[in-house]
Tab-separated table of C-alpha atoms and ligand atoms in Angstrom:
chain	number	residue	atom	x	y	z
Y	975	MET	CA	157.938	48.936	83.755
Y	976	LYS	CA	156.207	46.098	85.620
Y	977	ASN	CA	159.123	43.685	85.329
Y	978	THR	CA	161.543	46.480	86.184
Y	979	PHE	CA	159.853	46.528	89.568
Y	980	GLN	CA	160.585	42.805	89.790
Y	981	LEU	CA	164.273	43.574	89.114
Y	982	VAL	CA	164.230	46.028	92.033
Y	983	ARG	CA	162.608	43.382	94.231
Y	984	ASN	CA	165.388	40.964	93.201
Y	985	ILE	CA	168.089	43.190	94.715
Y	986	ILE	CA	166.400	43.780	98.088
Y	987	PRO	CA	168.233	41.756	100.778
Y	988	PRO	CA	166.113	39.559	103.066
Y	989	LEU	CA	165.610	40.621	106.687
Y	990	THR	CA	166.977	37.759	108.813
Y	991	THR	CA	168.215	37.312	112.366
Y	992	LYS	CA	171.442	35.958	110.901
Y	993	LYS	CA	172.791	39.425	110.004
Y	994	HIS	CA	174.855	41.843	112.057
Y	995	LYS	CA	174.413	45.608	112.429
Y	996	GLY	CA	175.671	47.432	109.350
Y	997	GLN	CA	175.412	44.489	106.965
Y	998	ASP	CA	172.359	45.934	105.204
Y	999	GLY	CA	174.108	49.207	104.575
Y	1000	ARG	CA	176.390	51.816	106.061
Y	1001	ILE	CA	175.800	54.983	104.024
Y	1002	GLY	CA	177.687	58.302	104.185
Y	1003	ILE	CA	176.164	61.651	103.179
Y	1004	VAL	CA	178.668	64.397	102.294
Y	1005	GLY	CA	176.951	67.759	102.644
Y	1006	GLY	CA	175.466	70.208	105.120
Y	1007	CYS	CA	176.659	73.773	105.501
Y	1008	GLN	CA	175.604	77.074	107.038
Y	1009	GLU	CA	172.752	77.648	104.557
Y	1010	TYR	CA	171.558	74.080	104.084
Y	1011	THR	CA	171.019	71.593	106.900
Y	1012	GLY	CA	167.723	70.056	105.800
Y	1013	ALA	CA	169.018	68.433	102.609
Y	1014	PRO	CA	171.633	66.178	104.248
Y	1015	TYR	CA	169.100	65.257	106.921
Y	1016	PHE	CA	166.510	64.261	104.294
Y	1017	ALA	CA	169.102	62.169	102.428
Y	1018	ALA	CA	170.447	60.491	105.583
Y	1019	ILE	CA	167.100	59.663	107.203
Y	1020	SER	CA	165.733	58.378	103.877
Y	1021	ALA	CA	168.649	55.946	103.652
Y	1022	LEU	CA	167.763	54.584	107.112
Y	1023	LYS	CA	164.043	54.426	106.318
Y	1024	VAL	CA	164.721	52.452	103.114
Y	1025	GLY	CA	166.674	49.917	105.162
Y	1026	ALA	CA	170.283	50.962	105.723
Y	1027	ASP	CA	171.553	50.137	109.214
Y	1028	LEU	CA	173.753	53.202	109.701
Y	1029	SER	CA	173.677	56.695	108.211
Y	1030	HIS	CA	176.634	59.053	108.585
Y	1031	VAL	CA	176.615	62.754	107.691
Y	1032	PHE	CA	179.914	64.523	107.004
Y	1033	CYS	CA	179.120	68.246	107.220
Y	1034	THR	CA	180.659	71.539	108.316
Y	1035	GLN	CA	181.343	72.215	111.998
Y	1036	GLU	CA	178.585	74.826	112.097
Y	1037	ALA	CA	175.922	72.579	110.537
Y	1038	ALA	CA	176.666	69.556	112.745
Y	1039	PRO	CA	174.765	70.470	115.953
Y	1040	VAL	CA	171.779	71.510	113.844
Y	1041	ILE	CA	171.647	68.217	111.940
Y	1042	LYS	CA	172.321	66.247	115.142
Y	1043	SER	CA	169.340	68.016	116.680
Y	1044	TYR	CA	167.020	66.699	113.970
Y	1045	SER	CA	167.573	63.033	114.790
Y	1046	PRO	CA	169.433	60.738	117.211
Y	1047	GLU	CA	169.578	58.110	114.456
Y	1048	LEU	CA	172.214	59.982	112.461
Y	1049	ILE	CA	175.967	59.852	113.108
Y	1050	VAL	CA	177.089	63.390	112.314
Y	1051	HIS	CA	180.787	64.261	111.757
Y	1052	PRO	CA	181.630	68.021	111.891
Y	1053	VAL	CA	184.635	67.671	109.558
Y	1054	LEU	CA	183.834	68.997	106.084
Y	1055	ASP	CA	185.475	72.412	106.664
Y	1056	SER	CA	188.373	71.158	108.786
Y	1057	PRO	CA	191.951	71.378	107.439
Y	1058	ASP	CA	192.060	67.532	107.485
Y	1059	ALA	CA	188.603	67.054	105.965
Y	1060	VAL	CA	189.742	64.553	103.331
Y	1061	GLN	CA	191.602	62.367	105.831
Y	1062	ASP	CA	188.779	62.664	108.361
Y	1063	VAL	CA	186.309	61.261	105.811
Y	1064	GLU	CA	188.782	58.869	104.178
Y	1065	LYS	CA	189.332	56.985	107.436
Y	1066	TRP	CA	185.622	56.102	107.407
Y	1067	LEU	CA	185.562	54.883	103.794
Y	1068	PRO	CA	186.544	51.265	104.580
Y	1069	ARG	CA	183.423	51.108	106.780
Y	1070	LEU	CA	180.998	52.658	104.285
Y	1071	HIS	CA	179.163	50.882	101.462
Y	1072	ALA	CA	178.262	54.025	99.487
Y	1073	LEU	CA	178.604	57.802	99.617
Y	1074	VAL	CA	175.948	60.356	98.662
Y	1075	VAL	CA	177.821	63.543	97.783
Y	1076	GLY	CA	176.158	66.946	97.540
Y	1077	PRO	CA	172.908	67.342	99.472
Y	1078	GLY	CA	173.154	70.766	101.112
Y	1079	LEU	CA	176.828	71.081	100.206
Y	1080	GLY	CA	176.680	74.656	98.948
Y	1081	ARG	CA	179.281	76.093	96.564
Y	1082	ASP	CA	182.060	77.353	98.858
Y	1083	ASP	CA	185.373	76.845	97.051
Y	1084	GLY	CA	187.093	75.412	100.129
Y	1085	LEU	CA	184.343	72.841	100.683
Y	1086	LEU	CA	184.336	71.907	96.985
Y	1087	ARG	CA	188.110	71.408	97.165
Y	1088	ASN	CA	187.664	69.053	100.128
Y	1089	VAL	CA	184.897	67.170	98.331
Y	1090	LYS	CA	187.174	66.773	95.313
Y	1091	GLY	CA	189.694	64.988	97.571
Y	1092	ILE	CA	186.934	62.868	99.117
Y	1093	LEU	CA	185.733	61.789	95.657
Y	1094	GLU	CA	189.285	60.866	94.636
Y	1095	ALA	CA	189.735	58.827	97.819
Y	1096	SER	CA	186.359	57.116	97.233
Y	1097	LYS	CA	187.289	56.151	93.669
Y	1098	ALA	CA	190.637	54.823	94.854
Y	1099	ARG	CA	188.733	52.509	97.233
Y	1100	ASP	CA	186.070	51.597	94.664
Y	1101	VAL	CA	183.323	53.092	96.870
Y	1102	PRO	CA	180.070	53.663	94.947
Y	1103	VAL	CA	179.069	57.343	94.873
Y	1104	VAL	CA	175.750	59.065	94.245
Y	1105	ILE	CA	176.380	62.684	93.251
Y	1106	ASP	CA	173.556	65.183	93.652
Y	1107	ALA	CA	172.827	68.856	94.201
Y	1108	ASP	CA	175.951	70.987	94.624
Y	1109	GLY	CA	178.112	67.901	94.191
Y	1110	LEU	CA	176.942	68.223	90.575
Y	1111	TRP	CA	178.083	71.861	90.593
Y	1112	LEU	CA	181.606	70.510	91.271
Y	1113	ILE	CA	181.280	67.865	88.535
Y	1114	ALA	CA	180.159	70.489	86.007
Y	1115	GLU	CA	183.315	72.448	86.887
Y	1116	GLN	CA	185.595	69.353	86.834
Y	1117	PRO	CA	183.930	66.475	84.896
Y	1118	ALA	CA	187.211	64.525	84.928
Y	1119	LEU	CA	186.570	63.873	88.628
Y	1120	ILE	CA	184.106	61.084	87.785
Y	1121	GLN	CA	184.879	60.502	84.090
Y	1122	GLY	CA	184.466	56.772	83.434
Y	1123	TYR	CA	183.882	55.847	87.097
Y	1124	GLN	CA	181.414	52.992	86.649
Y	1125	LYS	CA	180.221	53.149	90.267
Y	1126	ALA	CA	179.000	56.750	89.994
Y	1127	VAL	CA	175.337	57.769	89.682
Y	1128	LEU	CA	174.450	61.421	89.007
Y	1129	THR	CA	170.975	62.710	89.890
Y	1130	PRO	CA	170.577	66.148	88.273
Y	1131	ASN	CA	167.397	68.196	88.332
Y	1132	HIS	CA	166.406	70.240	85.290
Y	1133	ALA	CA	168.893	73.062	85.935
Y	1134	GLU	CA	171.726	70.775	87.020
Y	1135	PHE	CA	171.243	68.633	83.904
Y	1136	ARG	CA	171.488	71.695	81.689
Y	1137	ARG	CA	174.624	72.911	83.513
Y	1138	LEU	CA	176.270	69.471	83.204
Y	1139	SER	CA	175.360	69.127	79.515
Y	1140	GLU	CA	176.679	72.585	78.677
Y	1141	ALA	CA	179.921	71.733	80.492
Y	1142	VAL	CA	180.425	68.360	78.832
Y	1143	LEU	CA	178.644	68.339	75.454
Y	1144	ARG	CA	179.554	70.671	72.610
Y	1145	ASP	CA	176.270	70.625	70.688
Y	1146	PRO	CA	173.256	72.299	72.352
Y	1147	LEU	CA	170.715	70.269	74.242
Y	1148	ASP	CA	168.038	68.644	72.114
Y	1149	SER	CA	165.027	68.930	74.404
Y	1150	SER	CA	162.860	67.082	71.858
Y	1151	ASP	CA	164.731	63.850	72.604
Y	1152	PRO	CA	165.019	63.431	76.395
Y	1153	HIS	CA	166.211	59.818	76.151
Y	1154	GLY	CA	168.937	60.771	73.679
Y	1155	ALA	CA	170.038	63.718	75.808
Y	1156	VAL	CA	170.562	61.528	78.890
Y	1157	LEU	CA	172.193	58.756	76.852
Y	1158	ARG	CA	174.617	61.262	75.310
Y	1159	LEU	CA	175.529	62.898	78.609
Y	1160	SER	CA	176.191	59.492	80.173
Y	1161	GLN	CA	178.370	58.468	77.226
Y	1162	ALA	CA	180.279	61.751	77.324
Y	1163	LEU	CA	181.036	61.110	81.009
Y	1164	GLY	CA	182.309	57.606	80.269
Y	1165	ASN	CA	179.082	55.704	80.948
Y	1166	VAL	CA	178.432	56.879	84.483
Y	1167	THR	CA	174.763	56.405	85.301
Y	1168	VAL	CA	172.698	59.593	84.932
Y	1169	VAL	CA	169.208	60.189	86.343
Y	1170	ARG	CA	167.535	63.238	84.849
Y	1171	LYS	CA	164.743	64.072	87.289
Y	1172	GLY	CA	161.599	65.714	85.998
Y	1173	GLU	CA	157.961	65.101	85.065
Y	1174	ARG	CA	159.294	61.699	83.995
Y	1175	ASP	CA	162.677	60.568	85.290
Y	1176	VAL	CA	165.009	59.386	82.529
Y	1177	ILE	CA	167.842	57.054	83.559
Y	1178	SER	CA	170.757	55.910	81.395
Y	1179	ASP	CA	174.173	54.262	81.698
Y	1180	GLY	CA	175.032	55.252	78.140
Y	1181	ARG	CA	173.905	51.880	76.874
Y	1182	GLN	CA	170.341	51.377	78.096
Y	1183	VAL	CA	167.644	53.899	79.017
Y	1184	LEU	CA	164.895	53.431	81.615
Y	1185	GLU	CA	162.074	55.863	82.260
Y	1186	CYS	CA	160.210	56.201	85.549
Y	1187	SER	CA	156.716	57.614	85.232
Y	1188	GLN	CA	155.450	56.326	88.588
Y	1189	GLU	CA	152.692	58.696	89.652
Y	1190	GLY	CA	154.163	61.370	91.932
Y	1191	SER	CA	152.467	64.612	92.847
Y	1192	SER	CA	152.219	68.179	91.675
Y	1193	ARG	CA	153.976	69.448	94.792
Y	1194	ARG	CA	157.419	70.814	93.944
Y	1195	CYS	CA	158.622	71.541	97.483
Y	1196	GLY	CA	162.385	71.478	98.103
Y	1197	GLY	CA	164.008	68.323	99.465
Y	1198	GLN	CA	162.422	65.655	97.264
Y	1199	GLY	CA	165.676	65.206	95.350
Y	1200	ASP	CA	167.458	64.681	98.658
Y	1201	LEU	CA	165.000	61.917	99.597
Y	1202	LEU	CA	165.795	60.355	96.218
Y	1203	SER	CA	169.589	60.556	96.551
Y	1204	GLY	CA	169.589	59.121	100.099
Y	1205	SER	CA	167.359	56.191	99.069
Y	1206	LEU	CA	169.556	55.652	96.029
Y	1207	GLY	CA	172.677	55.313	98.190
Y	1208	VAL	CA	171.195	52.201	99.849
Y	1209	LEU	CA	169.771	50.717	96.645
Y	1210	VAL	CA	173.131	51.142	94.878
Y	1211	HIS	CA	174.813	49.131	97.639
Y	1212	TRP	CA	172.131	46.421	97.504
Y	1213	ALA	CA	172.166	46.260	93.693
Y	1214	LEU	CA	175.954	45.915	93.488
Y	1215	LEU	CA	175.856	43.262	96.217
Y	1216	ALA	CA	173.126	41.334	94.351
Y	1217	GLY	CA	175.062	41.562	91.087
Y	1218	PRO	CA	173.974	41.608	87.410
Y	1219	GLU	CA	172.595	38.072	87.534
Y	1220	LYS	CA	169.749	39.461	89.661
Y	1221	THR	CA	169.049	42.365	87.270
Y	1222	ASP	CA	168.396	40.424	84.101
Y	1223	GLY	CA	171.091	42.050	81.968
Y	1224	PHE	CA	170.354	45.601	83.155
Y	1225	SER	CA	173.195	47.346	84.960
Y	1226	PRO	CA	172.653	47.088	88.738
Y	1227	LEU	CA	172.970	50.887	89.042
Y	1228	LEU	CA	170.243	51.406	86.453
Y	1229	VAL	CA	167.868	49.171	88.446
Y	1230	ALA	CA	168.813	50.888	91.713
Y	1231	ALA	CA	168.094	54.292	90.183
Y	1232	PHE	CA	164.720	53.124	88.863
Y	1233	GLY	CA	163.870	51.884	92.360
Y	1234	ALA	CA	164.838	55.160	94.037
Y	1235	CYS	CA	162.938	57.242	91.475
Y	1236	SER	CA	159.805	55.097	91.846
Y	1237	LEU	CA	159.997	55.200	95.641
Y	1238	THR	CA	160.451	58.979	95.780
Y	1239	ARG	CA	157.491	59.591	93.506
Y	1240	GLN	CA	155.313	57.128	95.407
Y	1241	CYS	CA	156.186	58.901	98.680
Y	1242	SER	CA	155.233	62.207	97.097
Y	1243	HIS	CA	151.967	60.725	95.816
Y	1244	GLN	CA	150.980	59.206	99.167
Y	1245	ALA	CA	151.927	62.337	101.148
Y	1246	PHE	CA	150.027	64.575	98.719
Y	1247	GLN	CA	146.906	62.444	99.130
Y	1248	LYS	CA	147.020	63.223	102.861
Y	1249	HIS	CA	148.322	66.803	102.933
Y	1250	GLY	CA	147.593	68.315	99.525
Y	1251	ARG	CA	149.174	71.710	98.866
Y	1252	SER	CA	150.705	71.801	102.371
Y	1253	THR	CA	152.744	68.617	101.703
Y	1254	THR	CA	156.443	68.934	102.601
Y	1255	THR	CA	159.376	66.560	102.193
Y	1256	THR	CA	159.071	65.723	105.898
Y	1257	ASP	CA	155.608	64.291	105.116
Y	1258	MET	CA	157.140	62.319	102.238
Y	1259	VAL	CA	159.902	60.830	104.424
Y	1260	ALA	CA	157.130	59.550	106.718
Y	1261	GLU	CA	155.742	57.638	103.728
Y	1262	VAL	CA	158.998	55.796	102.839
Y	1263	GLY	CA	158.047	52.630	104.764
Y	1264	PRO	CA	154.499	52.240	103.416
Y	1265	ALA	CA	155.568	53.295	99.880
Y	1266	PHE	CA	158.472	50.798	99.856
Y	1267	ALA	CA	156.177	48.014	101.049
Y	1268	ARG	CA	153.545	48.890	98.443
Y	1269	LEU	CA	156.003	49.035	95.541
Y	1270	PHE	CA	158.462	46.291	96.406
Y	1271	GLU	CA	157.026	44.017	99.067
Y	1272	SER	CA	153.371	43.419	98.198
B	1369	NAX	N1	166.049	72.209	103.083
B	1369	NAX	C1	167.255	72.212	102.519
B	1369	NAX	O1	168.307	72.305	103.160
B	1369	NAX	C2	167.323	72.089	101.039
B	1369	NAX	C3	168.530	72.358	100.431
B	1369	NAX	N2	168.713	72.202	99.095
B	1369	NAX	C4	170.029	72.414	98.569
B	1369	NAX	O2	170.046	73.631	97.841
B	1369	NAX	C5	171.202	73.591	96.994
B	1369	NAX	C6	170.777	74.128	95.664
B	1369	NAX	O3	169.759	73.233	95.212
B	1369	NAX	P1	168.784	73.712	94.039
B	1369	NAX	O4	167.820	72.628	93.685
B	1369	NAX	O5	168.255	75.048	94.397
B	1369	NAX	O6	169.793	73.787	92.808
B	1369	NAX	P2	169.970	74.923	91.748
B	1369	NAX	O7	170.801	76.026	92.302
B	1369	NAX	O8	170.429	74.212	90.536
B	1369	NAX	O9	168.517	75.490	91.551
B	1369	NAX	C7	167.732	74.917	90.615
B	1369	NAX	C8	167.100	76.117	89.956
B	1369	NAX	O10	166.530	75.675	88.808
B	1369	NAX	C9	165.177	76.044	88.833
B	1369	NAX	N3	164.453	74.917	88.266
B	1369	NAX	C10	164.257	73.721	88.848
B	1369	NAX	N4	163.514	72.933	88.044
B	1369	NAX	C11	163.269	73.667	86.930
B	1369	NAX	C12	162.564	73.420	85.726
B	1369	NAX	N5	161.940	72.253	85.531
B	1369	NAX	N6	162.514	74.393	84.789
B	1369	NAX	C13	163.140	75.548	84.993
B	1369	NAX	N7	163.822	75.864	86.100
B	1369	NAX	C14	163.877	74.929	87.064
B	1369	NAX	C15	164.767	76.240	90.288
B	1369	NAX	O11	163.783	77.238	90.374
B	1369	NAX	C16	166.058	76.675	90.910
B	1369	NAX	O12	166.172	78.078	90.947
B	1369	NAX	C17	171.637	72.127	96.911
B	1369	NAX	O13	172.818	71.881	97.668
B	1369	NAX	C18	170.476	71.399	97.550
B	1369	NAX	O14	170.847	70.170	98.188
B	1369	NAX	C19	167.654	71.677	98.244
B	1369	NAX	O15	167.862	70.294	98.175
B	1369	NAX	C20	166.281	71.964	98.794
B	1369	NAX	C21	166.136	71.644	100.258
B	1370	ATP	N1	156.985	68.013	86.924
B	1370	ATP	C1	157.077	66.968	87.751
B	1370	ATP	N2	156.026	66.110	87.916
B	1370	ATP	C2	156.120	65.040	88.758
B	1370	ATP	N3	157.229	64.754	89.471
B	1370	ATP	C3	158.281	65.580	89.321
B	1370	ATP	C4	158.282	66.717	88.469
B	1370	ATP	N4	159.503	67.328	88.542
B	1370	ATP	C5	160.224	66.603	89.418
B	1370	ATP	N5	159.505	65.550	89.883
B	1370	ATP	C6	159.908	64.560	90.854
B	1370	ATP	O1	160.249	65.256	92.047
B	1370	ATP	C7	161.399	64.661	92.655
B	1370	ATP	C8	162.492	65.703	92.847
B	1370	ATP	O2	162.827	66.210	91.589
B	1370	ATP	P1	163.403	67.712	91.533
B	1370	ATP	O3	163.627	68.039	90.092
B	1370	ATP	O4	162.552	68.602	92.368
B	1370	ATP	O5	164.806	67.506	92.274
B	1370	ATP	P2	165.655	68.613	93.038
B	1370	ATP	O6	165.449	69.965	92.448
B	1370	ATP	O7	167.042	68.080	93.087
B	1370	ATP	O8	165.025	68.565	94.498
B	1370	ATP	P3	165.696	69.203	95.809
B	1370	ATP	O9	164.814	70.344	96.207
B	1370	ATP	O10	165.727	68.115	96.805
B	1370	ATP	O11	167.080	69.654	95.403
B	1370	ATP	C9	161.809	63.505	91.761
B	1370	ATP	O12	161.231	62.328	92.286
B	1370	ATP	C10	161.168	63.823	90.439
B	1370	ATP	O13	160.829	62.624	89.758
B	1371	MG	MG1	168.419	68.722	94.341
């Protein structure tokens, strides 16, 4: 695990005065609806805190003023439930380095239909996508949407992993072999990268398996998966930019996922040390800077 941290360090771009705004990452979050406005915020602000330069949120018209009110740093587009949602997002794709699809998306059929079009447009432009939360609900319904897309990373929790496996694998889940279960799901989806979050995070691209057991915390408050998916959006961009020569034979997406899992757990650990049982994801977002420095810059 120690040299895996070195692989993550290898993909982190240097901070220099020679760069222009946006060069270190322009990330789009697709999600945010009437019920859920926190999740897309957590994902978007985490991307900025990890080191992206710009964070866009593409959400429903109703959710937009709420998410805008959380932070001036976010660029919030109230388009996800518009009749031209796909075109409204697609026109931004040339200016985005990665999309994080799902935080706070909800399961409205109309929104899922729009997100299907957005995913197809993203694949057509070779945009890397992290798919989380209710984006995974859509994938479980229509696995062909990302089948074989090598620039896709899925980040299911326990329930989402089960739903995906039941949708894609015929034989029942073998819970006694977590590595094998993630390997098989990745292979069945055409070697997309899968992160099964849990007491230990298991990551596979259908060829290799990494496990993240970085000490986290025993707080299971909502939103931690959104911090992970937002951080992962940036790390995916950096890892693909750095290329496989910097990741010592591991797939860049595998290394990016290990980095995001480690960072999320470290944030949880540091926040829990300060706040104990009252820890929330907001406290964890505040720890992104110090946790990143401790894991990857010291
Ligand atoms: N503040 C917010 O706006 C938040 C919104 N969220 C959104 O809520 C939507 C649904 O997310 P959910 O995570 O509820 O997804 P699910 O609808 O898949 O719920 C997961 C269910 O599985 C159960 N579960 C989780 N881990 C388990 C385990 N280890 N063993 C057994 N059962 C387990 C949970 O109790 C939960 O009921 C997503 O779009 C998500 O982004 C969440 O991210 C939480 C925060
Ligand atoms: N039992 C556990 N012990 C330690 N860490 C855990 C445990 N379960 C999950 N985690 C960690 O908590 C974080 C979020 O995982 P979780 O399964 O809660 O995702 P999620 O349900 O998608 O979260 P969200 O509420 O954002 O949707 C990950 O970093 C994961 O590694
Ligand atoms: Mg989640």
